[in-house]
Amino acid sequence: MADTTYRAFYERSIKDPDGFWAEQATLIDWSKPFTKVLDYSRPPFAKWFVGGETNLCHNAVDRHLAARGDQKALVYISTEVNEERSYTYRELHAEVQRVAAMMQSLGVRKGDRVVAYMPMIPEACFAMLACARIGAIHSVVFGGFAAHSLAARIDDAKPKLMITADGGMRAGKSVLYKHLVDEAIGLAQFPPEKVVIFNRGLDTGMARTAGRDLDYAELRAKHMEARVPATWLESNEPSYILYTSGTTGNPKGVQRDVGGYAVALAASMKHIYCGGPGETMFTTSDIGWVVGHSYIIYGPLIAGMTTIMYEGVPIRPDPGIWWKIVQDHKASVMFSAPTAIRVLKKSDVSFMKRHDLSSLKHLFLAGEPLDEPTHRWIMEALGRPVYDHYWQTESGWPMLAPAPGIERTEIKFGSPSFPAFGYDLRLLREADAAEADVDEKAVVAVVPPLPPGCLSTVWGNDERFVKTYFTSFRDKMVYSSFDWGIRDKDGYYFILGRTDDVINVAGHRLGTREIEEAVNMHPAVAECAVVGVNDAVKGQMPLAFAVVKDPARIASADGRAALESEVMKTVDDAIGAIARPRRIHFVTLLPKTRSGKTLRRSIQALAEGRDPGDLTTIEDPGALEQIRAAIAERR
Ligand code: ATP
Ligand code: MG
């Protein structure tokens, strides 16, 4: 059945989930067909494609060998170590089997956990796919995490094996991965028996623990001709563990299945991202995040595309680097984050224009609210559709997104469009879980069962899964996203920020995102963060921290004062004086997680004179110093 409108396609997915998902399931290979599309006998735990057997690695690699064995599967580009390597599907197949054999030789079996703490190098991709191939459960920990966060994740997973590299580079500075692994293992209660190290020659003084530490290249040399068949797994067996970003200071270990995930990714590649076999996808995230898992590794490979793994930042050697990559590799689909686009927006658009971007169909952005000025800027600069879309580590793939593969619906700036197929997504009032009216702010929720691809549970903790996600609305078992949203009269959704990012000003509840949008409307502002701080009179007051495009404007105290009143006026005009920040502080950067999310909680804590909390996910500690200094100046 061919639906020609988004609406019809979406409605069929909700009204006939069995029929809809059985059809999507044909997008992947099964070694054994499933007997039941959905088993929902134990709500809210959903089992998809029950009895079916498949394998993520087979679908991402082996399945393509016959038709596209000599096509590039993976292109690695590093502007950090100035290296470029690429692997065809056939070469990827060989490398993955070598790593799989190496893992097996170290005793890794189906169901064992393997923690990967790796930079953005092809070996990280091989390791993930090798785990998937033999049914081991990978837990990739983002390389920016410090030892104690890594230790906590080691103890949660109790891995048989860890795989790492001696080091990595970020913006020209080295990060000593192996050194951090040693420190983390020292802190952990359940350390792995073995650690495999891919030596890049970046840490000449690297220490080795005899009997525990093994060299990747030496092991690989022993398994050059390895043939390791894919282990067929029941659809609901675990494929991996991945922690949420920790923006709210409480990372959750998301557990994903095999079959549902593969089908959801395949369906999203076709209907949402529109990436087909032979095309190239460039996703600028990191393998340590869900975007990296789903749309650097598994999604594009399942779709038979060439995927680009980029080790580097968007502005080195110059702000044209991404667009050069798009040009050189004829990328047709691109996926990035608003925060990176805001960085690029500060540089000259000619860095983009000098490259041939004719291969590019569209750009998808997710991870943070996409403000209207940034959305407008990038879309005009690229001359291509730029789609905002919304999802979470928990969902594994988009929850709100347009489906241009079905219908090219109009884009509204700052809106991730509509619910993605399969999600019975609602906006519910916090108080009584009743459905919100048009334009009324409410909690983004999903009526379970969650569709294929979403988390099966919290790793090792079913109770936490139910408690965390399904008990926000007292009498109803509904999944809460912990984000605010509204829907306009045309059915477009807008995300207004997190449910804990609400400011209560004299009884008025204001989302920080709304105020941020207003601050961003001032042409001098590149980006900003708004937090609520305690106020003796009004309960809470918004406080804004804004990054200006031209630092010359804030060089003098007079300049700062003048700009501050201008920006306040902009907020007054956009929302009303009720939302006017008590102060607008100007800084050159904001504290963010490595995945680009603003750490509003830490800013708020500092503004209220409290401890900023766990900062291991922070991108640049200098940003917090600026917040501290700005606040001190006020006092
Ligand atoms: P934690 O749950 O540990 O606090 P986190 O929520 O930041 O961390 P992720 O799963 O990486 O971890 O991020 C998902 C969140 O990112 C969403 O719940 C939402 O708040 C935000 N987000 C993602 N995409 C968008 C978008 N397009 N617009 C607005 N917000 C978005
Ligand atoms: Mg979250």
mmCIF file of N, CA, C and O in Angstrom, residues 4-89:
data_model
loop_
_atom_site.group_PDB
_atom_site.id
_atom_site.type_symbol
_atom_site.label_atom_id
_atom_site.label_comp_id
_atom_site.label_asym_id
_atom_site.label_seq_id
_atom_site.Cartn_x
_atom_site.Cartn_y
_atom_site.Cartn_z
ATOM 1 N N THR A 4 0.357 8.464 0.108
ATOM 2 C CA THR A 4 0.985 9.591 -0.563
ATOM 3 C C THR A 4 0.988 10.846 0.294
ATOM 4 O O THR A 4 1.539 11.853 -0.099
ATOM 5 N N THR A 5 0.347 10.781 1.444
ATOM 6 C CA THR A 5 0.430 11.946 2.324
ATOM 7 C C THR A 5 0.984 11.509 3.673
ATOM 8 O O THR A 5 0.817 10.363 4.092
ATOM 9 N N TYR A 6 1.629 12.465 4.301
ATOM 10 C CA TYR A 6 2.137 12.220 5.648
ATOM 11 C C TYR A 6 1.002 11.740 6.530
ATOM 12 O O TYR A 6 1.126 10.772 7.281
ATOM 13 N N ARG A 7 -0.108 12.436 6.481
ATOM 14 C CA ARG A 7 -1.245 12.155 7.351
ATOM 15 C C ARG A 7 -1.718 10.702 7.231
ATOM 16 O O ARG A 7 -1.867 9.984 8.205
ATOM 17 N N ALA A 8 -1.905 10.250 5.986
ATOM 18 C CA ALA A 8 -2.392 8.885 5.772
ATOM 19 C C ALA A 8 -1.372 7.857 6.276
ATOM 20 O O ALA A 8 -1.722 6.865 6.918
ATOM 21 N N PHE A 9 -0.118 8.131 5.983
ATOM 22 C CA PHE A 9 0.958 7.236 6.403
ATOM 23 C C PHE A 9 0.996 7.143 7.925
ATOM 24 O O PHE A 9 1.016 6.062 8.512
ATOM 25 N N TYR A 10 0.966 8.306 8.559
ATOM 26 C CA TYR A 10 1.021 8.350 10.023
ATOM 27 C C TYR A 10 -0.177 7.634 10.633
ATOM 28 O O TYR A 10 -0.043 6.798 11.531
ATOM 29 N N GLU A 11 -1.347 7.939 10.113
ATOM 30 C CA GLU A 11 -2.548 7.359 10.707
ATOM 31 C C GLU A 11 -2.577 5.845 10.581
ATOM 32 O O GLU A 11 -2.993 5.140 11.500
ATOM 33 N N ARG A 12 -2.091 5.357 9.466
ATOM 34 C CA ARG A 12 -2.054 3.895 9.315
ATOM 35 C C ARG A 12 -1.114 3.289 10.368
ATOM 36 O O ARG A 12 -1.393 2.239 10.948
ATOM 37 N N SER A 13 -0.008 3.988 10.647
ATOM 38 C CA SER A 13 0.951 3.446 11.627
ATOM 39 C C SER A 13 0.348 3.364 13.021
ATOM 40 O O SER A 13 0.722 2.515 13.822
ATOM 41 N N ILE A 14 -0.600 4.243 13.310
ATOM 42 C CA ILE A 14 -1.216 4.258 14.640
ATOM 43 C C ILE A 14 -2.418 3.317 14.692
ATOM 44 O O ILE A 14 -2.628 2.587 15.653
ATOM 45 N N LYS A 15 -3.206 3.306 13.617
ATOM 46 C CA LYS A 15 -4.426 2.491 13.633
ATOM 47 C C LYS A 15 -4.156 1.025 13.363
ATOM 48 O O LYS A 15 -4.864 0.157 13.843
ATOM 49 N N ASP A 16 -3.150 0.757 12.567
ATOM 50 C CA ASP A 16 -2.842 -0.636 12.244
ATOM 51 C C ASP A 16 -1.353 -0.892 12.450
ATOM 52 O O ASP A 16 -0.609 -1.146 11.493
ATOM 53 N N PRO A 17 -0.895 -0.801 13.704
ATOM 54 C CA PRO A 17 0.548 -0.953 13.927
ATOM 55 C C PRO A 17 1.086 -2.305 13.450
ATOM 56 O O PRO A 17 2.188 -2.368 12.911
ATOM 57 N N ASP A 18 0.296 -3.346 13.612
ATOM 58 C CA ASP A 18 0.784 -4.660 13.195
ATOM 59 C C ASP A 18 1.046 -4.701 11.689
ATOM 60 O O ASP A 18 2.111 -5.135 11.237
ATOM 61 N N GLY A 19 0.070 -4.226 10.940
ATOM 62 C CA GLY A 19 0.220 -4.233 9.480
ATOM 63 C C GLY A 19 1.340 -3.302 9.048
ATOM 64 O O GLY A 19 2.179 -3.651 8.198
ATOM 65 N N PHE A 20 1.356 -2.125 9.649
ATOM 66 C CA PHE A 20 2.342 -1.118 9.282
ATOM 67 C C PHE A 20 3.756 -1.621 9.537
ATOM 68 O O PHE A 20 4.628 -1.573 8.667
ATOM 69 N N TRP A 21 3.990 -2.141 10.756
ATOM 70 C CA TRP A 21 5.354 -2.541 11.104
ATOM 71 C C TRP A 21 5.768 -3.847 10.436
ATOM 72 O O TRP A 21 6.956 -4.056 10.162
ATOM 73 N N ALA A 22 4.803 -4.693 10.158
ATOM 74 C CA ALA A 22 5.151 -5.918 9.416
ATOM 75 C C ALA A 22 5.686 -5.522 8.041
ATOM 76 O O ALA A 22 6.649 -6.099 7.528
ATOM 77 N N GLU A 23 5.073 -4.498 7.463
ATOM 78 C CA GLU A 23 5.523 -4.019 6.157
ATOM 79 C C GLU A 23 6.924 -3.396 6.257
ATOM 80 O O GLU A 23 7.805 -3.672 5.437
ATOM 81 N N GLN A 24 7.158 -2.584 7.284
ATOM 82 C CA GLN A 24 8.488 -1.969 7.450
ATOM 83 C C GLN A 24 9.552 -3.047 7.702
ATOM 84 O O GLN A 24 10.709 -2.881 7.339
ATOM 85 N N ALA A 25 9.119 -4.124 8.355
ATOM 86 C CA ALA A 25 10.075 -5.181 8.712
ATOM 87 C C ALA A 25 10.683 -5.847 7.485
ATOM 88 O O ALA A 25 11.731 -6.491 7.565
ATOM 89 N N THR A 26 10.043 -5.673 6.328
ATOM 90 C CA THR A 26 10.603 -6.270 5.111
ATOM 91 C C THR A 26 11.815 -5.479 4.614
ATOM 92 O O THR A 26 12.491 -5.896 3.681
ATOM 93 N N LEU A 27 12.077 -4.330 5.225
ATOM 94 C CA LEU A 27 13.245 -3.537 4.815
ATOM 95 C C LEU A 27 14.556 -4.167 5.284
ATOM 96 O O LEU A 27 15.630 -3.754 4.860
ATOM 97 N N ILE A 28 14.466 -5.126 6.214
ATOM 98 C CA ILE A 28 15.701 -5.779 6.678
ATOM 99 C C ILE A 28 15.624 -7.284 6.442
ATOM 100 O O ILE A 28 14.569 -7.826 6.134
ATOM 101 N N ASP A 29 16.764 -7.945 6.634
ATOM 102 C CA ASP A 29 16.834 -9.407 6.515
ATOM 103 C C ASP A 29 16.534 -10.071 7.855
ATOM 104 O O ASP A 29 17.016 -9.610 8.889
ATOM 105 N N TRP A 30 15.801 -11.149 7.799
ATOM 106 C CA TRP A 30 15.548 -11.971 8.989
ATOM 107 C C TRP A 30 16.041 -13.370 8.686
ATOM 108 O O TRP A 30 15.747 -13.900 7.617
ATOM 109 N N SER A 31 16.743 -13.998 9.632
ATOM 110 C CA SER A 31 17.144 -15.389 9.386
ATOM 111 C C SER A 31 15.983 -16.308 9.717
ATOM 112 O O SER A 31 15.883 -17.423 9.220
ATOM 113 N N LYS A 32 15.106 -15.812 10.601
ATOM 114 C CA LYS A 32 13.907 -16.567 10.951
ATOM 115 C C LYS A 32 12.775 -15.558 11.094
ATOM 116 O O LYS A 32 12.953 -14.546 11.785
ATOM 117 N N PRO A 33 11.657 -15.792 10.436
ATOM 118 C CA PRO A 33 10.581 -14.801 10.494
ATOM 119 C C PRO A 33 9.954 -14.711 11.888
ATOM 120 O O PRO A 33 9.953 -15.678 12.644
ATOM 121 N N PHE A 34 9.450 -13.554 12.216
ATOM 122 C CA PHE A 34 8.790 -13.397 13.514
ATOM 123 C C PHE A 34 7.400 -14.007 13.454
ATOM 124 O O PHE A 34 6.808 -14.131 12.380
ATOM 125 N N THR A 35 6.903 -14.394 14.642
ATOM 126 C CA THR A 35 5.584 -15.018 14.687
ATOM 127 C C THR A 35 4.523 -14.020 15.119
ATOM 128 O O THR A 35 3.342 -14.216 14.922
ATOM 129 N N LYS A 36 4.975 -12.933 15.743
ATOM 130 C CA LYS A 36 4.041 -11.939 16.244
ATOM 131 C C LYS A 36 4.696 -10.576 16.094
ATOM 132 O O LYS A 36 5.860 -10.415 16.466
ATOM 133 N N VAL A 37 3.954 -9.597 15.550
ATOM 134 C CA VAL A 37 4.541 -8.267 15.368
ATOM 135 C C VAL A 37 4.793 -7.627 16.732
ATOM 136 O O VAL A 37 5.863 -7.104 16.997
ATOM 137 N N LEU A 38 3.777 -7.676 17.598
ATOM 138 C CA LEU A 38 3.917 -7.015 18.895
ATOM 139 C C LEU A 38 3.350 -7.885 20.007
ATOM 140 O O LEU A 38 2.242 -8.394 19.899
ATOM 141 N N ASP A 39 4.134 -8.011 21.061
ATOM 142 C CA ASP A 39 3.624 -8.637 22.281
ATOM 143 C C ASP A 39 3.591 -7.548 23.342
ATOM 144 O O ASP A 39 4.636 -7.061 23.786
ATOM 145 N N TYR A 40 2.381 -7.164 23.718
ATOM 146 C CA TYR A 40 2.251 -6.094 24.712
ATOM 147 C C TYR A 40 1.494 -6.625 25.932
ATOM 148 O O TYR A 40 0.618 -5.979 26.482
ATOM 149 N N SER A 41 1.866 -7.842 26.334
ATOM 150 C CA SER A 41 1.145 -8.460 27.446
ATOM 151 C C SER A 41 1.630 -7.953 28.805
ATOM 152 O O SER A 41 1.000 -8.207 29.815
ATOM 153 N N ARG A 42 2.757 -7.246 28.819
ATOM 154 C CA ARG A 42 3.265 -6.768 30.097
ATOM 155 C C ARG A 42 3.576 -5.264 29.983
ATOM 156 O O ARG A 42 4.734 -4.861 29.917
ATOM 157 N N PRO A 43 2.544 -4.418 29.918
ATOM 158 C CA PRO A 43 2.781 -2.985 29.754
ATOM 159 C C PRO A 43 3.631 -2.429 30.896
ATOM 160 O O PRO A 43 3.474 -2.907 32.024
ATOM 161 N N PRO A 44 4.481 -1.437 30.658
ATOM 162 C CA PRO A 44 4.720 -0.781 29.368
ATOM 163 C C PRO A 44 5.836 -1.421 28.550
ATOM 164 O O PRO A 44 6.362 -0.798 27.642
ATOM 165 N N PHE A 45 6.194 -2.685 28.853
ATOM 166 C CA PHE A 45 7.270 -3.342 28.100
ATOM 167 C C PHE A 45 6.716 -3.859 26.773
ATOM 168 O O PHE A 45 5.807 -4.679 26.764
ATOM 169 N N ALA A 46 7.262 -3.365 25.695
ATOM 170 C CA ALA A 46 6.788 -3.780 24.371
ATOM 171 C C ALA A 46 7.820 -4.687 23.726
ATOM 172 O O ALA A 46 9.007 -4.379 23.714
ATOM 173 N N LYS A 47 7.350 -5.815 23.217
ATOM 174 C CA LYS A 47 8.266 -6.701 22.486
ATOM 175 C C LYS A 47 7.857 -6.698 21.026
ATOM 176 O O LYS A 47 6.722 -7.066 20.692
ATOM 177 N N TRP A 48 8.789 -6.302 20.176
ATOM 178 C CA TRP A 48 8.487 -6.217 18.744
ATOM 179 C C TRP A 48 9.097 -7.386 17.982
ATOM 180 O O TRP A 48 10.208 -7.811 18.265
ATOM 181 N N PHE A 49 8.343 -7.860 17.018
ATOM 182 C CA PHE A 49 8.808 -8.907 16.095
ATOM 183 C C PHE A 49 9.232 -10.172 16.853
ATOM 184 O O PHE A 49 10.320 -10.734 16.642
ATOM 185 N N VAL A 50 8.340 -10.587 17.721
ATOM 186 C CA VAL A 50 8.619 -11.711 18.613
ATOM 187 C C VAL A 50 8.915 -12.997 17.836
ATOM 188 O O VAL A 50 8.201 -13.343 16.884
ATOM 189 N N GLY A 51 9.963 -13.665 18.256
ATOM 190 C CA GLY A 51 10.330 -14.938 17.628
ATOM 191 C C GLY A 51 11.202 -14.770 16.390
ATOM 192 O O GLY A 51 11.818 -15.719 15.927
ATOM 193 N N GLY A 52 11.253 -13.557 15.870
ATOM 194 C CA GLY A 52 12.076 -13.317 14.680
ATOM 195 C C GLY A 52 13.544 -13.295 15.050
ATOM 196 O O GLY A 52 13.903 -12.904 16.161
ATOM 197 N N GLU A 53 14.380 -13.757 14.147
ATOM 198 C CA GLU A 53 15.815 -13.721 14.410
ATOM 199 C C GLU A 53 16.535 -12.924 13.330
ATOM 200 O O GLU A 53 16.261 -13.072 12.134
ATOM 201 N N THR A 54 17.437 -12.082 13.802
ATOM 202 C CA THR A 54 18.179 -11.250 12.863
ATOM 203 C C THR A 54 19.492 -10.844 13.510
ATOM 204 O O THR A 54 19.847 -11.333 14.584
ATOM 205 N N ASN A 55 20.217 -9.951 12.848
ATOM 206 C CA ASN A 55 21.491 -9.487 13.397
ATOM 207 C C ASN A 55 21.780 -8.107 12.810
ATOM 208 O O ASN A 55 21.674 -7.909 11.590
ATOM 209 N N LEU A 56 22.133 -7.175 13.658
ATOM 210 C CA LEU A 56 22.387 -5.796 13.206
ATOM 211 C C LEU A 56 23.583 -5.728 12.264
ATOM 212 O O LEU A 56 23.558 -5.016 11.258
ATOM 213 N N CYS A 57 24.637 -6.447 12.590
ATOM 214 C CA CYS A 57 25.844 -6.401 11.759
ATOM 215 C C CYS A 57 25.576 -7.023 10.389
ATOM 216 O O CYS A 57 26.003 -6.499 9.361
ATOM 217 N N HIS A 58 24.839 -8.106 10.379
ATOM 218 C CA HIS A 58 24.502 -8.716 9.087
ATOM 219 C C HIS A 58 23.763 -7.707 8.215
ATOM 220 O O HIS A 58 24.053 -7.548 7.033
ATOM 221 N N ASN A 59 22.789 -7.012 8.818
ATOM 222 C CA ASN A 59 22.001 -6.050 8.048
ATOM 223 C C ASN A 59 22.808 -4.823 7.633
ATOM 224 O O ASN A 59 22.533 -4.208 6.610
ATOM 225 N N ALA A 60 23.792 -4.467 8.455
ATOM 226 C CA ALA A 60 24.594 -3.278 8.146
ATOM 227 C C ALA A 60 25.730 -3.585 7.171
ATOM 228 O O ALA A 60 26.199 -2.700 6.474
ATOM 229 N N VAL A 61 26.172 -4.834 7.138
ATOM 230 C CA VAL A 61 27.361 -5.142 6.334
ATOM 231 C C VAL A 61 27.111 -6.277 5.325
ATOM 232 O O VAL A 61 27.052 -6.039 4.114
ATOM 233 N N ASP A 62 26.952 -7.497 5.823
ATOM 234 C CA ASP A 62 26.905 -8.679 4.948
ATOM 235 C C ASP A 62 25.844 -8.577 3.860
ATOM 236 O O ASP A 62 26.071 -8.985 2.718
ATOM 237 N N ARG A 63 24.704 -8.030 4.255
ATOM 238 C CA ARG A 63 23.573 -7.964 3.334
ATOM 239 C C ARG A 63 23.916 -7.200 2.058
ATOM 240 O O ARG A 63 23.313 -7.398 1.012
ATOM 241 N N HIS A 64 24.897 -6.297 2.144
ATOM 242 C CA HIS A 64 25.214 -5.462 0.987
ATOM 243 C C HIS A 64 26.336 -6.010 0.118
ATOM 244 O O HIS A 64 26.653 -5.432 -0.911
ATOM 245 N N LEU A 65 26.971 -7.103 0.566
ATOM 246 C CA LEU A 65 28.180 -7.562 -0.131
ATOM 247 C C LEU A 65 27.919 -7.896 -1.596
ATOM 248 O O LEU A 65 28.707 -7.510 -2.462
ATOM 249 N N ALA A 66 26.831 -8.574 -1.865
ATOM 250 C CA ALA A 66 26.573 -9.007 -3.236
ATOM 251 C C ALA A 66 26.388 -7.815 -4.168
ATOM 252 O O ALA A 66 27.010 -7.729 -5.225
ATOM 253 N N ALA A 67 25.566 -6.872 -3.765
ATOM 254 C CA ALA A 67 25.251 -5.765 -4.667
ATOM 255 C C ALA A 67 26.268 -4.631 -4.619
ATOM 256 O O ALA A 67 26.432 -3.902 -5.590
ATOM 257 N N ARG A 68 26.919 -4.421 -3.467
ATOM 258 C CA ARG A 68 27.783 -3.245 -3.344
ATOM 259 C C ARG A 68 29.040 -3.511 -2.505
ATOM 260 O O ARG A 68 29.452 -2.663 -1.720
ATOM 261 N N GLY A 69 29.614 -4.685 -2.721
ATOM 262 C CA GLY A 69 30.823 -5.045 -1.980
ATOM 263 C C GLY A 69 31.968 -4.072 -2.198
ATOM 264 O O GLY A 69 32.782 -3.839 -1.301
ATOM 265 N N ASP A 70 32.045 -3.476 -3.390
ATOM 266 C CA ASP A 70 33.168 -2.583 -3.674
ATOM 267 C C ASP A 70 32.833 -1.109 -3.477
ATOM 268 O O ASP A 70 33.653 -0.232 -3.739
ATOM 269 N N GLN A 71 31.626 -0.857 -3.031
ATOM 270 C CA GLN A 71 31.254 0.537 -2.719
ATOM 271 C C GLN A 71 31.845 0.909 -1.361
ATOM 272 O O GLN A 71 31.950 0.084 -0.462
ATOM 273 N N LYS A 72 32.208 2.171 -1.202
ATOM 274 C CA LYS A 72 32.684 2.608 0.104
ATOM 275 C C LYS A 72 31.560 2.506 1.123
ATOM 276 O O LYS A 72 30.441 2.976 0.866
ATOM 277 N N ALA A 73 31.868 1.899 2.241
ATOM 278 C CA ALA A 73 30.895 1.830 3.331
ATOM 279 C C ALA A 73 31.212 2.923 4.346
ATOM 280 O O ALA A 73 30.330 3.613 4.840
ATOM 281 N N LEU A 74 32.501 3.067 4.632
ATOM 282 C CA LEU A 74 32.921 3.983 5.692
ATOM 283 C C LEU A 74 34.067 4.860 5.202
ATOM 284 O O LEU A 74 35.051 4.361 4.663
ATOM 285 N N VAL A 75 33.906 6.159 5.377
ATOM 286 C CA VAL A 75 34.993 7.087 5.066
ATOM 287 C C VAL A 75 35.351 7.804 6.363
ATOM 288 O O VAL A 75 34.481 8.401 7.001
ATOM 289 N N TYR A 76 36.593 7.697 6.741
ATOM 290 C CA TYR A 76 37.068 8.351 7.960
ATOM 291 C C TYR A 76 37.913 9.549 7.558
ATOM 292 O O TYR A 76 38.831 9.440 6.748
ATOM 293 N N ILE A 77 37.551 10.700 8.092
ATOM 294 C CA ILE A 77 38.300 11.923 7.791
ATOM 295 C C ILE A 77 38.674 12.551 9.123
ATOM 296 O O ILE A 77 37.808 12.810 9.957
ATOM 297 N N SER A 78 39.967 12.776 9.317
ATOM 298 C CA SER A 78 40.386 13.429 10.547
ATOM 299 C C SER A 78 41.161 14.694 10.224
ATOM 300 O O SER A 78 42.198 14.656 9.565
ATOM 301 N N THR A 79 40.648 15.816 10.689
ATOM 302 C CA THR A 79 41.419 17.052 10.563
ATOM 303 C C THR A 79 42.257 17.265 11.825
ATOM 304 O O THR A 79 42.930 18.262 11.966
ATOM 305 N N GLU A 80 42.169 16.293 12.723
ATOM 306 C CA GLU A 80 42.977 16.361 13.937
ATOM 307 C C GLU A 80 44.350 15.742 13.701
ATOM 308 O O GLU A 80 45.360 16.268 14.143
ATOM 309 N N VAL A 81 44.362 14.584 13.035
ATOM 310 C CA VAL A 81 45.648 13.937 12.770
ATOM 311 C C VAL A 81 45.947 13.928 11.266
ATOM 312 O O VAL A 81 46.876 13.260 10.815
ATOM 313 N N ASN A 82 45.140 14.684 10.507
ATOM 314 C CA ASN A 82 45.305 14.788 9.056
ATOM 315 C C ASN A 82 45.426 13.435 8.377
ATOM 316 O O ASN A 82 46.442 13.102 7.785
ATOM 317 N N GLU A 83 44.372 12.683 8.510
ATOM 318 C CA GLU A 83 44.361 11.357 7.925
ATOM 319 C C GLU A 83 43.013 11.123 7.275
ATOM 320 O O GLU A 83 41.998 11.658 7.719
ATOM 321 N N GLU A 84 43.020 10.347 6.212
ATOM 322 C CA GLU A 84 41.757 9.934 5.598
ATOM 323 C C GLU A 84 41.901 8.467 5.203
ATOM 324 O O GLU A 84 42.901 8.077 4.617
ATOM 325 N N ARG A 85 40.916 7.654 5.607
ATOM 326 C CA ARG A 85 40.933 6.232 5.241
ATOM 327 C C ARG A 85 39.524 5.873 4.830
ATOM 328 O O ARG A 85 38.570 6.410 5.382
ATOM 329 N N SER A 86 39.410 4.953 3.890
ATOM 330 C CA SER A 86 38.052 4.502 3.596
ATOM 331 C C SER A 86 38.025 2.987 3.452
ATOM 332 O O SER A 86 39.050 2.355 3.181
ATOM 333 N N TYR A 87 36.845 2.427 3.668
ATOM 334 C CA TYR A 87 36.652 0.980 3.641
ATOM 335 C C TYR A 87 35.442 0.657 2.789
ATOM 336 O O TYR A 87 34.377 1.247 2.979
ATOM 337 N N THR A 88 35.603 -0.270 1.868
ATOM 338 C CA THR A 88 34.452 -0.736 1.102
ATOM 339 C C THR A 88 33.650 -1.675 2.004
ATOM 340 O O THR A 88 34.133 -2.096 3.062
ATOM 341 N N TYR A 89 32.463 -2.039 1.551
ATOM 342 C CA TYR A 89 31.678 -2.985 2.343
ATOM 343 C C TYR A 89 32.453 -4.292 2.535
ATOM 344 O O TYR A 89 32.433 -4.888 3.605
#
